[in-house]
XYZ file of C-alpha atoms in Angstrom:
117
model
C -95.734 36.300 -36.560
C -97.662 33.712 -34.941
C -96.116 31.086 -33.012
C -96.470 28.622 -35.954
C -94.894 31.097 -38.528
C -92.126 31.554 -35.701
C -88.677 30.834 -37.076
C -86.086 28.339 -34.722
C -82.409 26.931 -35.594
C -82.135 23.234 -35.747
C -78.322 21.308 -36.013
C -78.012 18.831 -38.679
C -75.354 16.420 -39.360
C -74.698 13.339 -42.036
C -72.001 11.497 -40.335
C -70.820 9.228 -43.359
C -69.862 12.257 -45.368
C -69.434 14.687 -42.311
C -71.437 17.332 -43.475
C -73.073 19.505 -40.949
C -75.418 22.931 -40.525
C -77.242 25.252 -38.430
C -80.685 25.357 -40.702
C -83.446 28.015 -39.735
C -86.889 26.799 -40.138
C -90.310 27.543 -39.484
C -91.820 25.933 -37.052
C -95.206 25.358 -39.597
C -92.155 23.692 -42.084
C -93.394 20.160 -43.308
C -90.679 17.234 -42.629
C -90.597 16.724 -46.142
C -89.703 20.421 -47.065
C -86.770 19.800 -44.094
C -85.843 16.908 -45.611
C -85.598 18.412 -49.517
C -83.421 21.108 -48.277
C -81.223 19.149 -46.775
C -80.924 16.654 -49.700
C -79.895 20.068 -51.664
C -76.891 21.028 -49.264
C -75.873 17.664 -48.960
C -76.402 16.975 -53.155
C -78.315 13.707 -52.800
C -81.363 12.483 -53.640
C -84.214 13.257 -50.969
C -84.981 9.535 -51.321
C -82.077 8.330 -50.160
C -82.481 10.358 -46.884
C -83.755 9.828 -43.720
C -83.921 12.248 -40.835
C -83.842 11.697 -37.083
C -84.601 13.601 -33.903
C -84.591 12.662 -30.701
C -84.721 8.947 -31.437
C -87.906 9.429 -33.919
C -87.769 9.971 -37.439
C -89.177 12.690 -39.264
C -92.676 12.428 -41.065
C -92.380 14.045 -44.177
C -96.445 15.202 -43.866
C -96.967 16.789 -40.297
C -95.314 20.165 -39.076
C -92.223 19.974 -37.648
C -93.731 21.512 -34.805
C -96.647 18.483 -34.239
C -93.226 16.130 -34.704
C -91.136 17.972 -31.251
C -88.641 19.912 -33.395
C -87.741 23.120 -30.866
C -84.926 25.626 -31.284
C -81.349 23.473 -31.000
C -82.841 20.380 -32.226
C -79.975 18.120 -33.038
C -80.812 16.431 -36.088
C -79.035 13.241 -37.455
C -79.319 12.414 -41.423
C -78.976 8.938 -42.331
C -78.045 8.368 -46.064
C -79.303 5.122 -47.338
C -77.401 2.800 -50.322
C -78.266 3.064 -53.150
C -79.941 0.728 -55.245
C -76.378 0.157 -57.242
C -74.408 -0.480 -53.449
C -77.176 -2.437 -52.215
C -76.534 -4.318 -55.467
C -72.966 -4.396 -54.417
C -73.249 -5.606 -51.316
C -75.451 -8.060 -52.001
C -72.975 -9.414 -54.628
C -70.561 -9.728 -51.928
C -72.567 -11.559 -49.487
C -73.380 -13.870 -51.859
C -69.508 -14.349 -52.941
C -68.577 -14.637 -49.085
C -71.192 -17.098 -48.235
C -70.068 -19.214 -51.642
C -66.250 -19.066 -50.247
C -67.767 -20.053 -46.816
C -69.543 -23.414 -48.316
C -66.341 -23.998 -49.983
C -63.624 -23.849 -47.694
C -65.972 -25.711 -45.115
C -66.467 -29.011 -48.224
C -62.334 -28.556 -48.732
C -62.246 -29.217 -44.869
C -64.571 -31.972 -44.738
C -62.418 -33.919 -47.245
C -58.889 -33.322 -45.607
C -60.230 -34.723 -42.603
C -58.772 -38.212 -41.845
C -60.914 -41.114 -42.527
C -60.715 -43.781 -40.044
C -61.254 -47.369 -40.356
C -59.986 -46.791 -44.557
C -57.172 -48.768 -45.201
């Protein structure tokens, strides 16, 4: 084997759903191969994914050796919304800031009016 085609362990873990694994990779392994077999164990669109190491995220073109993955790696996946929660939330924000005009007009008029007789 040469050192590219040499074989390490990395950690991952999703924190929102708690999943986590030991993965063996090759060092020669693209980000985006990484990256699609973790979206498999996880069951989630690859899209949706993002993968970070050491405070960088992972490129899905270069190797993951070029990128500074070494043997015991921790690796953090970050799982995006998708388009239906963004949706959601955005529904919501909208709602709460509504609410907020609201309740500040209803305080506006309970305030006393001076000089009214």
């Amino acid at each position: 084997l040469s050192m590219t085609d040499r074989r390490i362990t990395v950690h991952a873990k999703e924190s929102s759903s708690g999943w986590s694994a030991a993965l063996e990779v090759a060092l020669n392994d693209s980000g985006e191969s990484l990256l699609q077999r973790i979206a498999a164990m996880i069951g989630t669109p690859a899209a949706s994914l993002k993968i970070l190491a050491a405070g960088k995220f992972i490129k899905p073109g270069p190797s993951l050796e070029s990128q500074g993955i070494k043997d015991s790696t921790k690796l953090l996946v970050l799982r995006s919304a998708s388009a239906e929660q963004q949706q959601q939330i955005k529904t919501e924000e909208e709602s709460s800031a509504r609410i907020a005009r609201i309740l500040s007009a209803a305080e506006a008029m309970a305030e006393p009016t001076f000089g009214c007789a």
